[in-house]
Amino acid sequence: MQIPPPTPRQMYWNRVILNTFWMAFIVYLTSQLYVYLSMWGHRPELSDKPYLIRHIWIPDAILFALLLILEAVHKYKPLLSEFSIILGSHLCGIVFILNLSSEYHVKPLIMLLPLLVSMIYLRENYLRISSVICLIYIILLFLNTSITDYTLRIQNIIITLILAGTSLAGFGVIARGKDLMRSLENSLKSEQELRIQNIIMDRLSKIDPLTDLYNHKTFHEYMGWLIEHQQSNPFPMQLAVIDIDNFKKVNDQYGHWVGDIVLRQVAAVMLQHIDSDDFAARYGGEEFVIILTAKTLEDSKRIMENILMGIASLRISEMDNNSVTASIGMHEYNGGDSKSSIFQQADDSLYEAKKTGKNKIVIL
């Protein structure tokens, strides 16, 4: 199974931890040089060249090389970056411990480093491995401590309690972190579902379920917005009112379910011919409206003629391959029309088309 690439957040935290390693290395190197210079001449055994090479330059070179390897893995093998950082934290801790003098009895606390890194990644497997390594180190620590050195053994017990407490706290932090992540995921999922439901409800409130055109309410809202927008940015606009001829006879002869099929197919013809910036709605019953924008009256008339011919050419199998016709009334917005007046003018044009023969377009 292919391992998915790390997410940007994972890459971000890998970068943060690497930067922390670099800062710790710089602090460590600075403190080494400070101690070395402060001991110069006071403790000859700690200020000669062999000590400088063995206890400063070599360990620091190892740490520097290790950090460079982690940087290379982070850049060129991002899939392995997280694991390499965990492994690197153990190696850095071991180098620190081996290099520090036995006089520093708190140096075992350096093993907190891999435990903390594992906690940051919220990975129980990493924390288990780090805890086992700490346990092995504590066992070796007790084996190398003299039975008679009670002070040192008590210090080791305290250090053991600190490491064990940190490990247990780490498991608690990881469990709590995962619980919070699940809660966040559930919240995001609920929010997404709510948004989808709102979108669906919004669509249902605006769309006619039979024809998939906008409904009567949405037409009035959009028409009012367009007229208001005309005041600051005038543009050509025409309103067409379409009515299927003799639709009552279709319902009476073939049934209302066939009438619904006719309505859907007529709506499909309209959507097929209008542009993306036009607006089509079912006004009610067998009556439709189309708002045409950013076109001349001639271009809009041509579109309506194509719709008229498209409707007349429909062969509806449920009607024994017969067809229906429609009448269209159009009116062009003149700048002074209100929403009611522009609709009234288009509706009067439709009435004229019906009265003078049907299956035609009348423009007033």
Short mmCIF file of C-alpha atoms in Angstrom, two decimals:
data_model
loop_
_atom_site.label_atom_id
_atom_site.label_comp_id
_atom_site.label_asym_id
_atom_site.label_seq_id
_atom_site.Cartn_x
_atom_site.Cartn_y
_atom_site.Cartn_z
CA MET A 1 0.00 0.00 0.00
CA GLN A 2 1.38 3.38 -0.97
CA ILE A 3 2.09 5.72 1.95
CA PRO A 4 0.33 9.07 1.47
CA PRO A 5 2.64 12.11 1.32
CA PRO A 6 2.96 14.18 4.51
CA THR A 7 0.50 16.99 4.91
CA PRO A 8 1.66 20.64 5.07
CA ARG A 9 1.00 20.61 8.82
CA GLN A 10 3.21 17.55 9.27
CA MET A 11 5.95 19.19 7.25
CA TYR A 12 5.54 22.33 9.35
CA TRP A 13 6.02 20.46 12.64
CA ASN A 14 8.97 18.51 11.24
CA ARG A 15 10.54 21.87 10.42
CA VAL A 16 9.79 23.24 13.89
CA ILE A 17 11.41 20.26 15.62
CA LEU A 18 14.47 20.42 13.37
CA ASN A 19 14.84 24.12 14.17
CA THR A 20 14.61 23.24 17.86
CA PHE A 21 17.38 20.67 17.41
CA TRP A 22 19.58 23.31 15.79
CA MET A 23 18.92 25.75 18.62
CA ALA A 24 19.73 23.08 21.22
CA PHE A 25 22.94 22.25 19.36
CA ILE A 26 24.01 25.90 19.30
CA VAL A 27 23.27 26.30 23.02
CA TYR A 28 25.14 23.08 23.77
CA LEU A 29 28.16 24.17 21.73
CA THR A 30 28.18 27.61 23.30
CA SER A 31 28.01 26.20 26.82
CA GLN A 32 30.84 23.79 26.03
CA LEU A 33 33.10 26.56 24.84
CA TYR A 34 32.19 28.70 27.86
CA VAL A 35 33.01 25.87 30.32
CA TYR A 36 36.21 25.03 28.46
CA LEU A 37 37.44 28.64 28.51
CA SER A 38 36.44 29.14 32.14
CA MET A 39 38.44 26.04 33.15
CA TRP A 40 41.50 27.09 31.17
CA GLY A 41 44.46 27.03 33.57
CA HIS A 42 42.35 25.97 36.58
CA ARG A 43 41.97 22.31 35.63
CA PRO A 44 44.81 21.36 33.28
CA GLU A 45 43.42 17.86 32.64
CA LEU A 46 40.27 19.42 31.20
CA SER A 47 41.91 22.16 29.19
CA ASP A 48 44.49 20.35 27.10
CA LYS A 49 44.20 19.64 23.38
CA PRO A 50 43.25 15.91 23.64
CA TYR A 51 40.31 16.81 25.88
CA LEU A 52 39.23 19.50 23.45
CA ILE A 53 39.28 17.06 20.54
CA ARG A 54 37.76 14.07 22.37
CA HIS A 55 35.03 15.82 24.34
CA ILE A 56 34.16 18.84 22.22
CA TRP A 57 35.12 18.64 18.56
CA ILE A 58 34.34 14.97 17.94
CA PRO A 59 30.91 14.91 19.70
CA ASP A 60 29.96 18.23 18.14
CA ALA A 61 31.01 16.98 14.70
CA ILE A 62 28.84 13.89 15.22
CA LEU A 63 25.86 16.00 16.27
CA PHE A 64 26.39 18.40 13.35
CA ALA A 65 26.58 15.52 10.86
CA LEU A 66 23.45 13.96 12.37
CA LEU A 67 21.52 17.22 12.00
CA LEU A 68 22.67 17.53 8.39
CA ILE A 69 21.41 13.99 7.70
CA LEU A 70 18.03 14.88 9.26
CA GLU A 71 17.86 18.00 7.07
CA ALA A 72 18.63 15.94 3.95
CA VAL A 73 15.94 13.38 4.80
CA HIS A 74 13.45 16.18 5.48
CA LYS A 75 14.16 17.75 2.09
CA TYR A 76 14.61 14.74 -0.18
CA LYS A 77 12.72 11.95 1.63
CA PRO A 78 9.80 13.70 3.37
CA LEU A 79 7.99 10.39 3.90
CA LEU A 80 10.81 9.32 6.24
CA SER A 81 11.29 12.70 7.92
CA GLU A 82 9.11 12.01 10.96
CA PHE A 83 10.70 8.63 11.70
CA SER A 84 14.21 10.00 11.15
CA ILE A 85 13.56 12.84 13.61
CA ILE A 86 12.42 10.37 16.29
CA LEU A 87 15.50 8.24 15.67
CA GLY A 88 17.69 11.34 15.61
CA SER A 89 16.34 12.49 18.98
CA HIS A 90 17.51 9.21 20.54
CA LEU A 91 20.92 9.41 18.90
CA CYS A 92 21.36 13.05 19.98
CA GLY A 93 20.41 12.11 23.54
CA ILE A 94 22.93 9.25 23.55
CA VAL A 95 25.70 11.51 22.24
CA PHE A 96 24.91 14.14 24.88
CA ILE A 97 24.95 11.57 27.69
CA LEU A 98 28.14 9.83 26.57
CA ASN A 99 29.96 13.13 26.21
CA LEU A 100 28.95 14.67 29.54
CA SER A 101 31.05 14.00 32.60
CA SER A 102 29.83 11.52 35.20
CA GLU A 103 29.90 14.42 37.63
CA TYR A 104 26.66 15.66 36.09
CA HIS A 105 24.20 13.33 37.80
CA VAL A 106 21.17 14.83 36.06
CA LYS A 107 22.38 13.93 32.58
CA PRO A 108 19.92 10.98 32.36
CA LEU A 109 17.17 13.60 32.10
CA ILE A 110 18.40 14.21 28.56
CA MET A 111 16.35 11.10 27.69
CA LEU A 112 13.31 13.33 28.09
CA LEU A 113 14.11 14.64 24.59
CA PRO A 114 12.82 11.61 22.60
CA LEU A 115 9.83 11.32 24.95
CA LEU A 116 8.83 14.92 24.30
CA VAL A 117 9.33 14.60 20.54
CA SER A 118 7.11 11.49 20.52
CA MET A 119 4.45 13.43 22.42
CA ILE A 120 4.56 16.25 19.87
CA TYR A 121 3.83 13.78 17.06
CA LEU A 122 0.96 12.20 19.05
CA ARG A 123 2.24 8.75 18.09
CA GLU A 124 1.79 6.05 20.73
CA ASN A 125 4.16 3.67 18.92
CA TYR A 126 6.97 6.22 19.01
CA LEU A 127 6.34 6.88 22.70
CA ARG A 128 6.32 3.15 23.52
CA ILE A 129 9.68 2.66 21.80
CA SER A 130 11.14 5.73 23.53
CA SER A 131 9.83 4.50 26.89
CA VAL A 132 11.42 1.08 26.39
CA ILE A 133 14.75 2.70 25.49
CA CYS A 134 14.51 4.88 28.61
CA LEU A 135 13.76 1.79 30.69
CA ILE A 136 16.82 -0.03 29.32
CA TYR A 137 18.94 3.03 30.03
CA ILE A 138 17.63 3.25 33.61
CA ILE A 139 18.43 -0.45 34.19
CA LEU A 140 21.97 0.09 32.92
CA LEU A 141 22.22 3.17 35.09
CA PHE A 142 21.33 1.22 38.23
CA LEU A 143 23.67 -1.63 37.29
CA ASN A 144 26.57 0.84 37.02
CA THR A 145 25.78 2.50 40.34
CA SER A 146 27.49 1.26 43.46
CA ILE A 147 25.21 -0.29 46.06
CA THR A 148 26.84 1.79 48.75
CA ASP A 149 26.31 5.07 46.93
CA TYR A 150 22.90 5.79 48.43
CA THR A 151 22.81 9.44 47.34
CA LEU A 152 23.38 8.57 43.71
CA ARG A 153 20.85 5.72 43.83
CA ILE A 154 18.22 8.04 45.30
CA GLN A 155 18.97 10.55 42.51
CA ASN A 156 18.57 7.75 39.98
CA ILE A 157 15.23 6.77 41.54
CA ILE A 158 14.05 10.39 41.28
CA ILE A 159 15.18 10.52 37.64
CA THR A 160 13.37 7.23 37.00
CA LEU A 161 10.18 8.65 38.49
CA ILE A 162 10.52 11.77 36.32
CA LEU A 163 11.02 9.72 33.14
CA ALA A 164 8.18 7.33 34.05
CA GLY A 165 5.88 10.22 34.93
CA THR A 166 6.73 11.96 31.67
CA SER A 167 6.06 8.76 29.74
CA LEU A 168 2.69 8.21 31.44
CA ALA A 169 1.79 11.87 30.96
CA GLY A 170 2.76 11.49 27.31
CA PHE A 171 0.29 8.65 26.81
CA GLY A 172 -2.35 10.78 28.50
CA VAL A 173 -1.52 13.77 26.29
CA ILE A 174 -1.65 11.61 23.16
CA ALA A 175 -4.98 10.07 24.19
CA ARG A 176 -6.38 13.50 24.96
CA GLY A 177 -4.99 14.92 21.71
CA LYS A 178 -6.57 12.13 19.67
CA ASP A 179 -9.85 12.66 21.49
CA LEU A 180 -9.74 16.36 20.64
CA MET A 181 -8.89 15.54 17.02
CA ARG A 182 -11.87 13.17 16.81
CA SER A 183 -14.10 15.84 18.33
CA LEU A 184 -12.78 18.36 15.84
CA GLU A 185 -13.33 15.96 12.94
CA ASN A 186 -16.87 15.27 14.14
CA SER A 187 -17.52 18.99 14.47
CA LEU A 188 -16.14 19.65 10.98
CA LYS A 189 -18.20 16.75 9.61
CA SER A 190 -21.33 18.08 11.31
CA GLU A 191 -20.60 21.58 10.01
CA GLN A 192 -20.07 20.22 6.50
CA GLU A 193 -23.31 18.24 6.67
CA LEU A 194 -25.11 21.35 7.92
CA ARG A 195 -23.69 23.39 5.04
CA ILE A 196 -24.80 20.74 2.56
CA GLN A 197 -28.27 20.70 4.11
CA ASN A 198 -28.42 24.49 3.94
CA ILE A 199 -27.36 24.38 0.28
CA ILE A 200 -30.01 21.76 -0.43
CA MET A 201 -32.66 23.73 1.44
CA ASP A 202 -31.62 26.92 -0.31
CA ARG A 203 -31.87 25.17 -3.67
CA LEU A 204 -35.26 23.69 -2.79
CA SER A 205 -36.51 27.13 -1.84
CA LYS A 206 -35.42 28.56 -5.20
CA ILE A 207 -35.93 25.73 -7.69
CA ASP A 208 -39.15 24.34 -9.12
CA PRO A 209 -38.93 20.59 -8.41
CA LEU A 210 -40.74 19.53 -11.58
CA THR A 211 -38.79 21.47 -14.21
CA ASP A 212 -35.52 22.30 -12.39
CA LEU A 213 -36.06 25.93 -13.37
CA TYR A 214 -36.14 28.74 -10.82
CA ASN A 215 -39.48 29.25 -9.14
CA HIS A 216 -41.92 32.18 -9.00
CA LYS A 217 -40.44 33.65 -5.78
CA THR A 218 -36.86 33.57 -7.08
CA PHE A 219 -37.90 35.24 -10.32
CA HIS A 220 -39.35 38.22 -8.48
CA GLU A 221 -36.26 38.51 -6.24
CA TYR A 222 -33.87 38.36 -9.20
CA MET A 223 -35.95 40.71 -11.33
CA GLY A 224 -36.03 43.27 -8.51
CA TRP A 225 -32.26 42.99 -8.08
CA LEU A 226 -31.63 43.49 -11.81
CA ILE A 227 -33.83 46.60 -11.96
CA GLU A 228 -32.08 48.02 -8.88
CA HIS A 229 -28.71 47.27 -10.45
CA GLN A 230 -29.76 49.09 -13.62
CA GLN A 231 -29.60 52.42 -11.77
CA SER A 232 -25.82 52.29 -11.34
CA ASN A 233 -24.89 50.10 -14.30
CA PRO A 234 -27.43 50.17 -17.16
CA PHE A 235 -27.42 47.21 -19.54
CA PRO A 236 -29.86 45.77 -22.13
CA MET A 237 -32.55 43.55 -20.63
CA GLN A 238 -35.66 41.88 -21.99
CA LEU A 239 -38.39 39.87 -20.30
CA ALA A 240 -40.20 37.06 -22.12
CA VAL A 241 -43.35 35.39 -20.81
CA ILE A 242 -44.05 31.97 -22.34
CA ASP A 243 -47.29 30.01 -22.16
CA ILE A 244 -47.91 26.53 -23.59
CA ASP A 245 -50.86 26.64 -25.98
CA ASN A 246 -53.95 24.53 -25.20
CA PHE A 247 -52.25 22.91 -22.23
CA LYS A 248 -55.57 22.12 -20.56
CA LYS A 249 -56.43 19.86 -23.49
CA VAL A 250 -53.17 17.94 -22.92
CA ASN A 251 -54.12 17.28 -19.30
CA ASP A 252 -57.69 16.40 -20.19
CA GLN A 253 -56.79 14.08 -23.08
CA TYR A 254 -53.60 12.40 -21.85
CA GLY A 255 -53.61 12.95 -18.10
CA HIS A 256 -51.77 15.24 -15.74
CA TRP A 257 -48.72 12.96 -15.60
CA VAL A 258 -48.25 13.51 -19.35
CA GLY A 259 -48.71 17.23 -18.74
CA ASP A 260 -45.81 17.06 -16.28
CA ILE A 261 -43.66 15.40 -18.95
CA VAL A 262 -44.54 18.20 -21.39
CA LEU A 263 -43.56 20.83 -18.82
CA ARG A 264 -40.20 19.16 -18.21
CA GLN A 265 -39.40 18.87 -21.91
CA VAL A 266 -40.42 22.46 -22.64
CA ALA A 267 -38.19 23.63 -19.76
CA ALA A 268 -35.31 21.57 -21.19
CA VAL A 269 -35.72 23.34 -24.55
CA MET A 270 -35.50 26.72 -22.83
CA LEU A 271 -32.34 25.80 -20.94
CA GLN A 272 -30.82 24.47 -24.14
CA HIS A 273 -31.11 27.81 -25.96
CA ILE A 274 -30.54 30.51 -23.35
CA ASP A 275 -27.06 31.74 -22.34
CA SER A 276 -25.37 31.40 -18.97
CA ASP A 277 -26.18 35.01 -18.06
CA ASP A 278 -29.89 34.54 -18.78
CA PHE A 279 -32.51 33.46 -16.26
CA ALA A 280 -35.40 31.01 -16.75
CA ALA A 281 -38.15 30.28 -14.24
CA ARG A 282 -41.48 28.52 -14.04
CA TYR A 283 -43.92 31.28 -13.17
CA GLY A 284 -46.82 28.93 -12.46
CA GLY A 285 -48.83 26.22 -14.17
CA GLU A 286 -47.82 26.11 -17.85
CA GLU A 287 -46.40 29.65 -17.81
CA PHE A 288 -42.67 30.41 -17.86
CA VAL A 289 -40.55 33.55 -17.79
CA ILE A 290 -37.08 34.22 -19.22
CA ILE A 291 -34.92 37.25 -18.45
CA LEU A 292 -32.38 37.94 -21.17
CA THR A 293 -29.50 40.29 -20.36
CA ALA A 294 -26.58 41.98 -22.15
CA LYS A 295 -28.18 41.41 -25.59
CA THR A 296 -29.85 43.54 -28.18
CA LEU A 297 -33.56 43.09 -28.71
CA GLU A 298 -32.88 41.39 -32.06
CA ASP A 299 -30.52 38.86 -30.47
CA SER A 300 -33.00 38.10 -27.72
CA LYS A 301 -35.81 37.74 -30.24
CA ARG A 302 -33.68 35.27 -32.20
CA ILE A 303 -33.15 33.18 -29.07
CA MET A 304 -36.89 33.14 -28.35
CA GLU A 305 -37.62 32.15 -31.94
CA ASN A 306 -35.28 29.19 -31.54
CA ILE A 307 -37.11 28.24 -28.35
CA LEU A 308 -40.45 28.56 -30.12
CA MET A 309 -39.29 26.28 -32.96
CA GLY A 310 -37.68 23.87 -30.49
CA ILE A 311 -40.91 23.47 -28.56
CA ALA A 312 -42.94 23.00 -31.76
CA SER A 313 -40.52 20.33 -33.00
CA LEU A 314 -40.82 18.22 -29.86
CA ARG A 315 -42.29 14.80 -30.49
CA ILE A 316 -43.64 13.55 -27.19
CA SER A 317 -44.02 9.78 -27.19
CA GLU A 318 -46.56 9.85 -24.34
CA MET A 319 -48.77 12.01 -26.62
CA ASP A 320 -48.58 9.58 -29.55
CA ASN A 321 -45.59 11.58 -30.89
CA ASN A 322 -47.69 14.70 -31.13
CA SER A 323 -46.19 18.09 -30.25
CA VAL A 324 -47.24 21.24 -28.44
CA THR A 325 -46.77 24.90 -29.27
CA ALA A 326 -46.22 27.98 -27.17
CA SER A 327 -46.92 31.69 -27.34
CA ILE A 328 -44.39 34.30 -26.23
CA GLY A 329 -44.78 37.89 -25.17
CA MET A 330 -41.67 40.10 -24.86
CA HIS A 331 -40.88 43.52 -23.51
CA GLU A 332 -37.56 45.37 -23.35
CA TYR A 333 -36.68 47.28 -20.22
CA ASN A 334 -36.63 51.00 -21.05
CA GLY A 335 -35.04 52.43 -17.92
CA GLY A 336 -38.24 53.66 -16.35
CA ASP A 337 -40.04 50.35 -15.91
CA SER A 338 -40.76 48.95 -12.50
CA LYS A 339 -40.80 45.25 -11.78
CA SER A 340 -44.59 45.11 -12.06
CA SER A 341 -44.77 47.27 -15.18
CA ILE A 342 -42.19 45.30 -17.16
CA PHE A 343 -44.01 42.07 -16.33
CA GLN A 344 -47.37 43.64 -17.21
CA GLN A 345 -46.05 44.76 -20.61
CA ALA A 346 -44.65 41.28 -21.37
CA ASP A 347 -47.88 39.65 -20.17
CA ASP A 348 -49.94 41.98 -22.41
CA SER A 349 -47.70 40.92 -25.32
CA LEU A 350 -48.40 37.28 -24.48
CA TYR A 351 -52.13 37.98 -24.45
CA GLU A 352 -51.81 39.58 -27.90
CA ALA A 353 -49.91 36.53 -29.19
CA LYS A 354 -52.60 34.22 -27.86
CA LYS A 355 -55.39 36.33 -29.32
CA THR A 356 -53.81 36.61 -32.76
CA GLY A 357 -53.13 32.95 -33.52
CA LYS A 358 -50.76 31.45 -30.90
CA ASN A 359 -47.39 29.79 -31.60
CA LYS A 360 -45.81 33.21 -32.16
CA ILE A 361 -43.85 36.03 -30.54
CA VAL A 362 -45.27 39.48 -29.89
CA ILE A 363 -43.07 42.34 -28.67
CA LEU A 364 -44.55 45.47 -27.08
#
